[in-house]
CSV table of C-alpha atoms and ligand atoms in Angstrom, one decimal:
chain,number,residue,atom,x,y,z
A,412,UNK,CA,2.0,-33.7,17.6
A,413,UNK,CA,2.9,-34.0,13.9
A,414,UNK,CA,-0.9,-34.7,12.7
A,415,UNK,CA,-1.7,-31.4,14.9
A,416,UNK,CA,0.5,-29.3,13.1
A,417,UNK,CA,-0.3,-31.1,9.7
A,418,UNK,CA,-4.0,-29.7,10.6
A,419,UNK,CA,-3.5,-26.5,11.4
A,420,UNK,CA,-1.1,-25.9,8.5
A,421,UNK,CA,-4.1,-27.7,6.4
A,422,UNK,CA,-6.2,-24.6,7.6
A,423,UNK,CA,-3.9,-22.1,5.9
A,424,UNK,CA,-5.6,-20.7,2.6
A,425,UNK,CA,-2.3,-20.2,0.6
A,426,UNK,CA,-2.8,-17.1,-1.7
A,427,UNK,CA,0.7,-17.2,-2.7
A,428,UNK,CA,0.5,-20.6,-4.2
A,429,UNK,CA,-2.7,-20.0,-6.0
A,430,UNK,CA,-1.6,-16.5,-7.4
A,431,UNK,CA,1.2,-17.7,-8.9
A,432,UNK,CA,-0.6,-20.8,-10.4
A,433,UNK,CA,-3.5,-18.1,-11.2
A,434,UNK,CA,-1.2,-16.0,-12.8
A,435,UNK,CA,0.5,-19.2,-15.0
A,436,UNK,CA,-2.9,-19.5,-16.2
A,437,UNK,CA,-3.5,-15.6,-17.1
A,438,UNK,CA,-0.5,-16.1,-19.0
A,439,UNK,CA,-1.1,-19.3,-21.1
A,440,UNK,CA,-4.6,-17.7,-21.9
A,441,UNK,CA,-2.5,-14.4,-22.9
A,442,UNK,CA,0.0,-16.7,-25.3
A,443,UNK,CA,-3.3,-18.2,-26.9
A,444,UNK,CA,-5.1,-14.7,-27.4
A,445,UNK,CA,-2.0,-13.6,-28.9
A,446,UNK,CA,-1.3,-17.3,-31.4
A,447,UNK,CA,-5.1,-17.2,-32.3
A,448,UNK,CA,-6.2,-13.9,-32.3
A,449,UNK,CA,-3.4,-11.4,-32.5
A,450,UNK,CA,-4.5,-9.3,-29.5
A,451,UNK,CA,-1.2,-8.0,-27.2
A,452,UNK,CA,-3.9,-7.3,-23.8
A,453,UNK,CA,-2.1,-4.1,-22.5
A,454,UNK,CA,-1.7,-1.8,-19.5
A,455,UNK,CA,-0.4,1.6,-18.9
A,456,UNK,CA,-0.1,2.6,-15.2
A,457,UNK,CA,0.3,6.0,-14.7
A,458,UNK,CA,2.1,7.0,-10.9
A,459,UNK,CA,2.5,10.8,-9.9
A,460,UNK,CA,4.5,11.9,-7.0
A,461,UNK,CA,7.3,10.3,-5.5
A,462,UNK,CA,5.5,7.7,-2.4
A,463,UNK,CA,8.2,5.4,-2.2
A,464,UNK,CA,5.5,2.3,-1.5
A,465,UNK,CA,3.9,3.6,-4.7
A,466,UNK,CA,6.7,3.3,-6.5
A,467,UNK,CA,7.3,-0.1,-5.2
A,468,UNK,CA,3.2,-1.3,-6.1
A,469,UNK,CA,4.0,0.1,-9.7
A,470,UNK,CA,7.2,-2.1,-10.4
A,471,UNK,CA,5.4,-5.0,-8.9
A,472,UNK,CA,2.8,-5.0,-11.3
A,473,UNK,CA,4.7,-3.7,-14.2
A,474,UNK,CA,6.7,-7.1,-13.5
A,475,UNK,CA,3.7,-9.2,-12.8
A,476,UNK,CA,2.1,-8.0,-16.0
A,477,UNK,CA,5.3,-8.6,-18.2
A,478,UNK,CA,5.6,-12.1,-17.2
A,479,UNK,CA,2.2,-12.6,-17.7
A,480,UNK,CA,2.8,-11.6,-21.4
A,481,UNK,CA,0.8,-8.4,-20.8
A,482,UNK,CA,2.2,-5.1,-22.1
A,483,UNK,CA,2.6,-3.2,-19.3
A,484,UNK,CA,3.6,0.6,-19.9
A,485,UNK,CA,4.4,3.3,-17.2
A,486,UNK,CA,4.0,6.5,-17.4
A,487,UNK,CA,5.6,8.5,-14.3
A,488,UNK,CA,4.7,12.0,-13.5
A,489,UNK,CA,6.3,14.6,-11.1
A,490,UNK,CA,4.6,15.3,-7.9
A,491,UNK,CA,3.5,19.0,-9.0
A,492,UNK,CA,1.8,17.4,-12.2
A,493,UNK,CA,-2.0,19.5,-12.4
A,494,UNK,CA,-5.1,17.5,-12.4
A,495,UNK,CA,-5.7,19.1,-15.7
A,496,UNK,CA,-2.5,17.5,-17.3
A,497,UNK,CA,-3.4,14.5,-15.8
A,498,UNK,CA,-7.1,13.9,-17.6
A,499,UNK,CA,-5.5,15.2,-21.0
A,500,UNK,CA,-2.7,12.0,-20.7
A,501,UNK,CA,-6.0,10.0,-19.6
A,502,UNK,CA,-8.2,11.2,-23.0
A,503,UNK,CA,-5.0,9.7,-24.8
A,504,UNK,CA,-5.2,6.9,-23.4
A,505,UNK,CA,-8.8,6.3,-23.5
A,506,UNK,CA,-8.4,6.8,-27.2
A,507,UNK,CA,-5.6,4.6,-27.7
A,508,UNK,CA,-7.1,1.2,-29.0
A,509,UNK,CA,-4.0,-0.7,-28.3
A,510,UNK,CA,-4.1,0.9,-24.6
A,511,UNK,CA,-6.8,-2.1,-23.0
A,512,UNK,CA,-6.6,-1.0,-19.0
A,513,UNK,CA,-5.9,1.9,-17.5
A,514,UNK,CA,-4.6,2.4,-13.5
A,515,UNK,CA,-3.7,5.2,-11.8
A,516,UNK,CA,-2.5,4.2,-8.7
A,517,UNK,CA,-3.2,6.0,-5.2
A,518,UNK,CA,-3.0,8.0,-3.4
A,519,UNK,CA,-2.6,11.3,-5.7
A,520,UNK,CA,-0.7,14.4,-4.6
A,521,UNK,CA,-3.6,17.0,-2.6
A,522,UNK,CA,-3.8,19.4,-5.6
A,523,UNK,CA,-5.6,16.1,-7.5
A,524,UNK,CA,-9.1,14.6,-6.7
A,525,UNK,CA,-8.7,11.0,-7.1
A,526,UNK,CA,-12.3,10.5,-7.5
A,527,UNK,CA,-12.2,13.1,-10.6
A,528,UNK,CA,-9.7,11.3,-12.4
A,529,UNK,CA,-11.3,7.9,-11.5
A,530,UNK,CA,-14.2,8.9,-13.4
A,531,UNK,CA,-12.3,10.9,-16.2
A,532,UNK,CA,-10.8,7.0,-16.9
A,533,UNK,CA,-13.3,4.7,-20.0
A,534,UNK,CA,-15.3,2.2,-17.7
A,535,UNK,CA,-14.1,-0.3,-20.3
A,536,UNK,CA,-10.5,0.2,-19.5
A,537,UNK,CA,-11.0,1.0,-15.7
A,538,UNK,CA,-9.3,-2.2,-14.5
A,539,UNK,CA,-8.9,-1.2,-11.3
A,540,UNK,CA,-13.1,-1.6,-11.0
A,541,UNK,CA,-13.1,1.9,-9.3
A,542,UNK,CA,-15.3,3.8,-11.7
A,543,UNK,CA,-19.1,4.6,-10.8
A,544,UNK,CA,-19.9,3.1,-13.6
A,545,UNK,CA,-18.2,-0.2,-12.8
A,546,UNK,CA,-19.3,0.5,-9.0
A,547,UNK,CA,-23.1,0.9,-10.7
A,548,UNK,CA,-23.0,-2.7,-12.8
A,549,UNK,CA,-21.8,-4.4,-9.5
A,550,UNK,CA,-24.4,-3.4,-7.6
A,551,UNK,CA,-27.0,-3.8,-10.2
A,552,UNK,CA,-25.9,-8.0,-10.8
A,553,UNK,CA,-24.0,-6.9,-14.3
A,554,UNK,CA,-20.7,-9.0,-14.0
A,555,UNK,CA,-21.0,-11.8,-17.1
A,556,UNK,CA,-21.6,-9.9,-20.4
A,557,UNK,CA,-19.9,-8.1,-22.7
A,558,UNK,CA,-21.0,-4.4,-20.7
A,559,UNK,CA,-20.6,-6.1,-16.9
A,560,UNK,CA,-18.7,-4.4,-14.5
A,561,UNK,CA,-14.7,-4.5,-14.1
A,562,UNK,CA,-14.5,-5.7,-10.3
A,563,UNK,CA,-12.0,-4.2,-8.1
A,564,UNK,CA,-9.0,-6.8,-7.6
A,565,UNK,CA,-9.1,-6.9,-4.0
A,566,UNK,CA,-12.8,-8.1,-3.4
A,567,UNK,CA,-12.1,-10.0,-6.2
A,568,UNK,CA,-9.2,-12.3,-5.3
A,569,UNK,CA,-10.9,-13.1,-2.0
A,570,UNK,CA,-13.8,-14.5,-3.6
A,571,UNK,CA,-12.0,-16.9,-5.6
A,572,UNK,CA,-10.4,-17.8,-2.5
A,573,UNK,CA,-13.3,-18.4,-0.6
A,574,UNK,CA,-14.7,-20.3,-3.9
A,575,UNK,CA,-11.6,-22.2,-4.4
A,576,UNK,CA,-12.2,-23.4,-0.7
A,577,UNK,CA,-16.0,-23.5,0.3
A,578,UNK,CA,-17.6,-23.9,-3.2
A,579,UNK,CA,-20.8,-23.0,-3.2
A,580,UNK,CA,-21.3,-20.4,-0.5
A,581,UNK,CA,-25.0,-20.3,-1.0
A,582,UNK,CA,-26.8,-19.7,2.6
A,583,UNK,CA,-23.7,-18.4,4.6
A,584,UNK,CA,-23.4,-15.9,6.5
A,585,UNK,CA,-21.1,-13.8,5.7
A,586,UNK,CA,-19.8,-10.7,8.1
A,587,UNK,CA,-17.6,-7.8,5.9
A,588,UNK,CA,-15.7,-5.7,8.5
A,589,UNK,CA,-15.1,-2.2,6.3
A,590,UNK,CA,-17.2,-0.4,4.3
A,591,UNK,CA,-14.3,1.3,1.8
A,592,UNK,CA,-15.1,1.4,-1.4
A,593,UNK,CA,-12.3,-0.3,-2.9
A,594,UNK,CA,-12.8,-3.4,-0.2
A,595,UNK,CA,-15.3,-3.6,2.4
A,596,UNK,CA,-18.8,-2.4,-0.4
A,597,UNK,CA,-17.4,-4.6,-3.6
A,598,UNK,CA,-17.0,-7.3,-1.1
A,599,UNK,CA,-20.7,-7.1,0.2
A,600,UNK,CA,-22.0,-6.9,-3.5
A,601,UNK,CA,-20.1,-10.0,-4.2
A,602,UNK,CA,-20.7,-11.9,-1.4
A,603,UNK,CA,-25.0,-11.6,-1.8
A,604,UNK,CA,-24.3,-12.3,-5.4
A,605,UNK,CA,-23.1,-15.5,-4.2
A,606,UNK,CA,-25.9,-15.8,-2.2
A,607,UNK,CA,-24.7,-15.5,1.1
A,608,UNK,CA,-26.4,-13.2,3.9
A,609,UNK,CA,-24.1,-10.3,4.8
A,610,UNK,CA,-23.5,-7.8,7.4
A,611,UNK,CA,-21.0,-5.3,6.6
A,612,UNK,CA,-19.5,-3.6,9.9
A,613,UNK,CA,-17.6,-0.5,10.5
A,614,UNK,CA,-16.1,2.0,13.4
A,615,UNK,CA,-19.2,3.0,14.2
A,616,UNK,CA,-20.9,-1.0,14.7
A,617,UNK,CA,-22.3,-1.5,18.0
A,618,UNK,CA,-21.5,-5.4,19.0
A,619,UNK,CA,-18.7,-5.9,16.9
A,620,UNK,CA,-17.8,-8.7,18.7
A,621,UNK,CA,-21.3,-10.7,18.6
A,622,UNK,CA,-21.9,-9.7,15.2
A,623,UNK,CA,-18.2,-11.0,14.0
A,624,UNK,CA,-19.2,-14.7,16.0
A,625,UNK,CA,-22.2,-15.3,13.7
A,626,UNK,CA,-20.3,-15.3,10.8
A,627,UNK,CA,-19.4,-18.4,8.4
A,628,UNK,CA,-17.3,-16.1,6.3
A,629,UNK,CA,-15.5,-13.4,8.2
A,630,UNK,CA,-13.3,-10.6,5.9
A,631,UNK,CA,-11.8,-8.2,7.2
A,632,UNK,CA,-10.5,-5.3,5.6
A,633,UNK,CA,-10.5,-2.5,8.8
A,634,UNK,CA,-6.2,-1.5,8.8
A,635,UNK,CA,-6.3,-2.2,12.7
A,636,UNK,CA,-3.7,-4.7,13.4
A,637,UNK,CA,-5.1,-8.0,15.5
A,638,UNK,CA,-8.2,-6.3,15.8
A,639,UNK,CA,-10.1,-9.9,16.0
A,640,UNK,CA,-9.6,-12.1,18.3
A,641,UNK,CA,-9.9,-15.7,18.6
A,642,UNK,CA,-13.0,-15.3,20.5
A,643,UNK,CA,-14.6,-13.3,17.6
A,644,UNK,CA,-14.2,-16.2,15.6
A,645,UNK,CA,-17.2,-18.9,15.0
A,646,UNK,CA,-15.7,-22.2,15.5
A,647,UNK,CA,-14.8,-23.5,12.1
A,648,UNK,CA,-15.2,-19.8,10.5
A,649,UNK,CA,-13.6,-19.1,7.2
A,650,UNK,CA,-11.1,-16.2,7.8
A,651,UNK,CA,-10.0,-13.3,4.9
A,652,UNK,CA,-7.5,-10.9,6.3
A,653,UNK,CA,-7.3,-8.1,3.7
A,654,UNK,CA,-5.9,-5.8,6.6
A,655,UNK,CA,-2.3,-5.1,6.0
A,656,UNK,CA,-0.5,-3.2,9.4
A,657,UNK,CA,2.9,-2.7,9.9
A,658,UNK,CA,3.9,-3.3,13.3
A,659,UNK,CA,7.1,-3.3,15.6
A,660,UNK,CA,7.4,-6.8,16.5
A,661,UNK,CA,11.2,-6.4,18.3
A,662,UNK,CA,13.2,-10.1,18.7
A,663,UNK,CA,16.2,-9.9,21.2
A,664,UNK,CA,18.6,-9.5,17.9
A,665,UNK,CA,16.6,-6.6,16.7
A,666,UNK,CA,14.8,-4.2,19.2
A,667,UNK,CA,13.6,-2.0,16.2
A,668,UNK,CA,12.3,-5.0,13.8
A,669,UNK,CA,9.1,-4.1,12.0
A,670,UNK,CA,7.1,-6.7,10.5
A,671,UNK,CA,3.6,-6.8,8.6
A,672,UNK,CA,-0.1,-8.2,10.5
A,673,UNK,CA,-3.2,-8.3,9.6
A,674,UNK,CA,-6.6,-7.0,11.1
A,675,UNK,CA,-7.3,-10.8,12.7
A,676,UNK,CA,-4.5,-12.5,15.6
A,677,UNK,CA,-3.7,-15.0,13.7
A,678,UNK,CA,-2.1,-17.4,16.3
A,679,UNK,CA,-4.9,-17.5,18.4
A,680,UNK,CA,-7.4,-17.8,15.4
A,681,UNK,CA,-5.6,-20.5,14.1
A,682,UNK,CA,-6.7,-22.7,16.8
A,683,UNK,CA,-10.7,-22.1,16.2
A,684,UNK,CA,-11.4,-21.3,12.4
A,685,UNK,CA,-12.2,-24.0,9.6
A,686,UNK,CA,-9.7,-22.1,7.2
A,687,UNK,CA,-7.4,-18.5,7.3
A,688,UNK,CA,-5.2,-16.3,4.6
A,689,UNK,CA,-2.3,-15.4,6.6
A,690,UNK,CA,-0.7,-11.9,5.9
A,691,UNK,CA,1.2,-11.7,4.5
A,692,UNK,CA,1.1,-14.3,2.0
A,693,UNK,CA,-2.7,-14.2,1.4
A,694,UNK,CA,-4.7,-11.8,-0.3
A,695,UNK,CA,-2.2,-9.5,-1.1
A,696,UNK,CA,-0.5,-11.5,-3.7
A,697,UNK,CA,-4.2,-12.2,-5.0
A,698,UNK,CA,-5.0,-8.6,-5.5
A,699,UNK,CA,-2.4,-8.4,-8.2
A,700,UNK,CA,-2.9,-11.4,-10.2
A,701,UNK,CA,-6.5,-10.0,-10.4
A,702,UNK,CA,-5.2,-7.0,-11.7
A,703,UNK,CA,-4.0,-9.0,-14.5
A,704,UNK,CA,-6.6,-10.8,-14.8
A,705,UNK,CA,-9.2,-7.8,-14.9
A,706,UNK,CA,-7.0,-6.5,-18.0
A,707,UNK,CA,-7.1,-9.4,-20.1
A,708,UNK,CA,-10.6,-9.2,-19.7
A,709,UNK,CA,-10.7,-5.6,-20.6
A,710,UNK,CA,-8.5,-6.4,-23.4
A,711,UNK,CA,-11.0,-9.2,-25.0
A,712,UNK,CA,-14.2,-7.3,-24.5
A,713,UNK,CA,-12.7,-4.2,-26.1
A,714,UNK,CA,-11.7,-6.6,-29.3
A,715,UNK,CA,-15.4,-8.3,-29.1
A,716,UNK,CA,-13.3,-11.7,-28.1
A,717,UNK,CA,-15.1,-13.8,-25.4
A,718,UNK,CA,-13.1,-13.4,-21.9
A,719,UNK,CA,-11.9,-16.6,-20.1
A,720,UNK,CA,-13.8,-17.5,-16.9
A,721,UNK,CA,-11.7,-16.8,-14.3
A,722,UNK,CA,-13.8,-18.0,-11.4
A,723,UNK,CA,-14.8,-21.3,-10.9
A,724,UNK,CA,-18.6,-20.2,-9.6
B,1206,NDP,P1,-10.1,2.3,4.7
B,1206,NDP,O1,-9.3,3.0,5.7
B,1206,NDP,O2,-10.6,3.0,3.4
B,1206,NDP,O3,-11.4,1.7,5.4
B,1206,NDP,C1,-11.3,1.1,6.6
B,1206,NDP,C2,-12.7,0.6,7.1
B,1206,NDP,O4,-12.5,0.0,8.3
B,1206,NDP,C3,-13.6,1.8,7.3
B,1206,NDP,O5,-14.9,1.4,6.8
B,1206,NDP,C4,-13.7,2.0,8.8
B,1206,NDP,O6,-14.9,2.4,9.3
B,1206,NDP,C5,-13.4,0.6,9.3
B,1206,NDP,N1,-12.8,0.5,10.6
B,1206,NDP,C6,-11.7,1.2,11.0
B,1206,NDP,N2,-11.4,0.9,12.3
B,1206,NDP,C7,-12.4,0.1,12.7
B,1206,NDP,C8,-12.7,-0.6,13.9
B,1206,NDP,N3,-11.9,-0.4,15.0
B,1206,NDP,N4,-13.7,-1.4,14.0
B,1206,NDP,C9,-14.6,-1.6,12.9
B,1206,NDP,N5,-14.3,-1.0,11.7
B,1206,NDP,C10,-13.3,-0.2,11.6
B,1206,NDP,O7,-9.2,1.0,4.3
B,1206,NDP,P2,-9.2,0.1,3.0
B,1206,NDP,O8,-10.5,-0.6,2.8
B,1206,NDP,O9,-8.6,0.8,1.9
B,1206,NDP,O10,-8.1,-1.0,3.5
B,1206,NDP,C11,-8.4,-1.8,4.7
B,1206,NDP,C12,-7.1,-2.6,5.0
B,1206,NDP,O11,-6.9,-3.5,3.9
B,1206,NDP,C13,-5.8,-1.8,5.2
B,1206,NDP,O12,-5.0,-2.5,6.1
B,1206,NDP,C14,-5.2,-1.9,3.8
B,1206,NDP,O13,-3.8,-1.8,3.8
B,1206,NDP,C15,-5.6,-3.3,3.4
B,1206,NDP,N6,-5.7,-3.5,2.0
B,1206,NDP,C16,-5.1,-4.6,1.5
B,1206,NDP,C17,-5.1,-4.9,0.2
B,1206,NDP,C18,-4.4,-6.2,-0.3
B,1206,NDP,O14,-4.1,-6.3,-1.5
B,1206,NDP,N7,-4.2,-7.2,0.6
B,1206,NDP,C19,-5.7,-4.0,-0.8
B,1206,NDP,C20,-6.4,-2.9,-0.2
B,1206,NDP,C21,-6.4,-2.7,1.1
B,1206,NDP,P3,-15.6,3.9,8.9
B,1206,NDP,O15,-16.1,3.7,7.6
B,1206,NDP,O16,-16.6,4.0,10.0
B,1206,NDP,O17,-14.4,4.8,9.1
């Protein structure tokens, strides 16, 4: 009984405990940079409105950044801010050559178009990998010079994940449930980079079942909670949840408990895949350390300093 459980808990890709040793690294590399070349990588995150989760997001990374040894500096706007006042604080920062990424975090009050100000932001500092620009170098293979795309955090956390775990993933198949642009399209870039064969899947997929049982490498980034089922699942599968729902999941102590899921049941998955990020505890905490990451990078190729490699592949 003890070996079982040892298994299944030997399925469990731990994105917590590689963040965090993910982010020990980001720092070290950010003391050196500093010691060797005198270059303080920094990020101002601007948040308008009052979204209580966005606040929340914001503090996490300000904190995530500062103990990475990455300037981190906010700049908080009220909820009636105009787009217009919004670009002119972005041209200042774009000009700012000790400003290295800039994120404005979603979503923006309705009198804003996030996709205006996305685009308003210098590709070079757009560590969020959000900008057509970036979106453009992705798809076009540009991801190791000194002009390659920023990649969004997200996509990118779960392929060092799935790299971390499977190696090469040359020849899979790989199924991407989503088509967002901040998930479900970086993710299909990434993944045929890597050479796998991908399907990408949305609400409007016929089969969603059959197409979900081919795959070697399932992600899911959908926002429907337990939409996949153990039965969607190829035996010995590799599982990303991205999908972050929060549910009521009452106990007999507390009728009204809510709790978060993901988009795959995880305790009947368990059973059947080769290897699964819980939720939470998986990607989330990746997303984040990527952020970091993408900054440091930012900050290097902005001061014509090599970046580090981050992934292993
Ligand atoms: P979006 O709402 O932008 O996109 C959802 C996608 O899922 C769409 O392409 C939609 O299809 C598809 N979809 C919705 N319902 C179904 C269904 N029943 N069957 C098949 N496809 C479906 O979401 P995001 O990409 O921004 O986020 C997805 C999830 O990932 C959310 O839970 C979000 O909270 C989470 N997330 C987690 C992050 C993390 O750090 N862990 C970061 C970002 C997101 P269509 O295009 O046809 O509408």
């Amino acid at each position: 009984m003890k070996n079982m459980e040892a298994s299944l808990v030997g399925k469990i890709i731990d994105g917590k405990a590689f963040a965090e040793s993910f982010r020990e690294r980001i720092a070290s590399e950010v003391s050196n940079i500093k010691s060797e070349k005198g270059l303080k990588p920094s990020l101002a995150v601007i948040l308008v409105g009052n979204d209580p989760a966005s606040h929340i997001y914001v503090r996490n990374k300000g904190l995530a950044a500062k103990e990475a040894g990455i300037i981190a500096v906010d700049h908080r706007l009220d909820e009636e801010t105009s787009q217009e006042d919004l670009l002119q604080l972005i041209d200042c920062l774009n000009d700012d050559p000790l400003v290295h990424g800039i994120l404005v975090q979603l979503p923006l009050p309705d009198q804003i178009n996030p996709a205006a100000v996305i685009d308003h932001i210098d590709p070079a500092k757009d560590v969020d990998g959000f900008h057509v620009v970036n979106t453009g170098r992705l798809v076009t293979g540009e991801i190791s010079d000194s002009k390659a795309a920023l990649i969004p955090c997200t996509p990118l956390g779960c392929m060092m994940l799935l790299e971390d775990r499977l190696g090469d993933l040359s020849g899979l198949e790989a199924v991407v449930l989503g088509r967002s642009n901040i998930v479900g399209k970086p993710m299909l870039q990434l993944l045929t980079m890597a050479n796998c064969t991908v399907t990408i899947a949305h609400s409007r997929t016929k089969s969603l079942k059959e197409i979900c049982c081919r795959a070697d490498i399932l992600v899911s980034a959908v926002g429907q909670p337990e939409l996949v089922k153990a039965d969607w699942i190829k035996a010995g599968a590799t599982v990303i949840d991205v999908g972050i729902n929060r549910v009521s999941i009452p106990t007999s102590d507390n009728p009204e408990k809510m709790g978060l899921v993901g988009d795959v049941d995880f305790n009947g998955a368990i059973d059947v895949v080769g290897a699964i990020t819980p939720v939470p505890g998986g990607v989330g905490p990746m997303t984040i350390a990527c952020l970091l990451a993408n900054t440091v990078t930012a900050a290097c190729r902005q001061s014509k300093i090599t970046p580090p490699k981050w992934r292993s592949n």
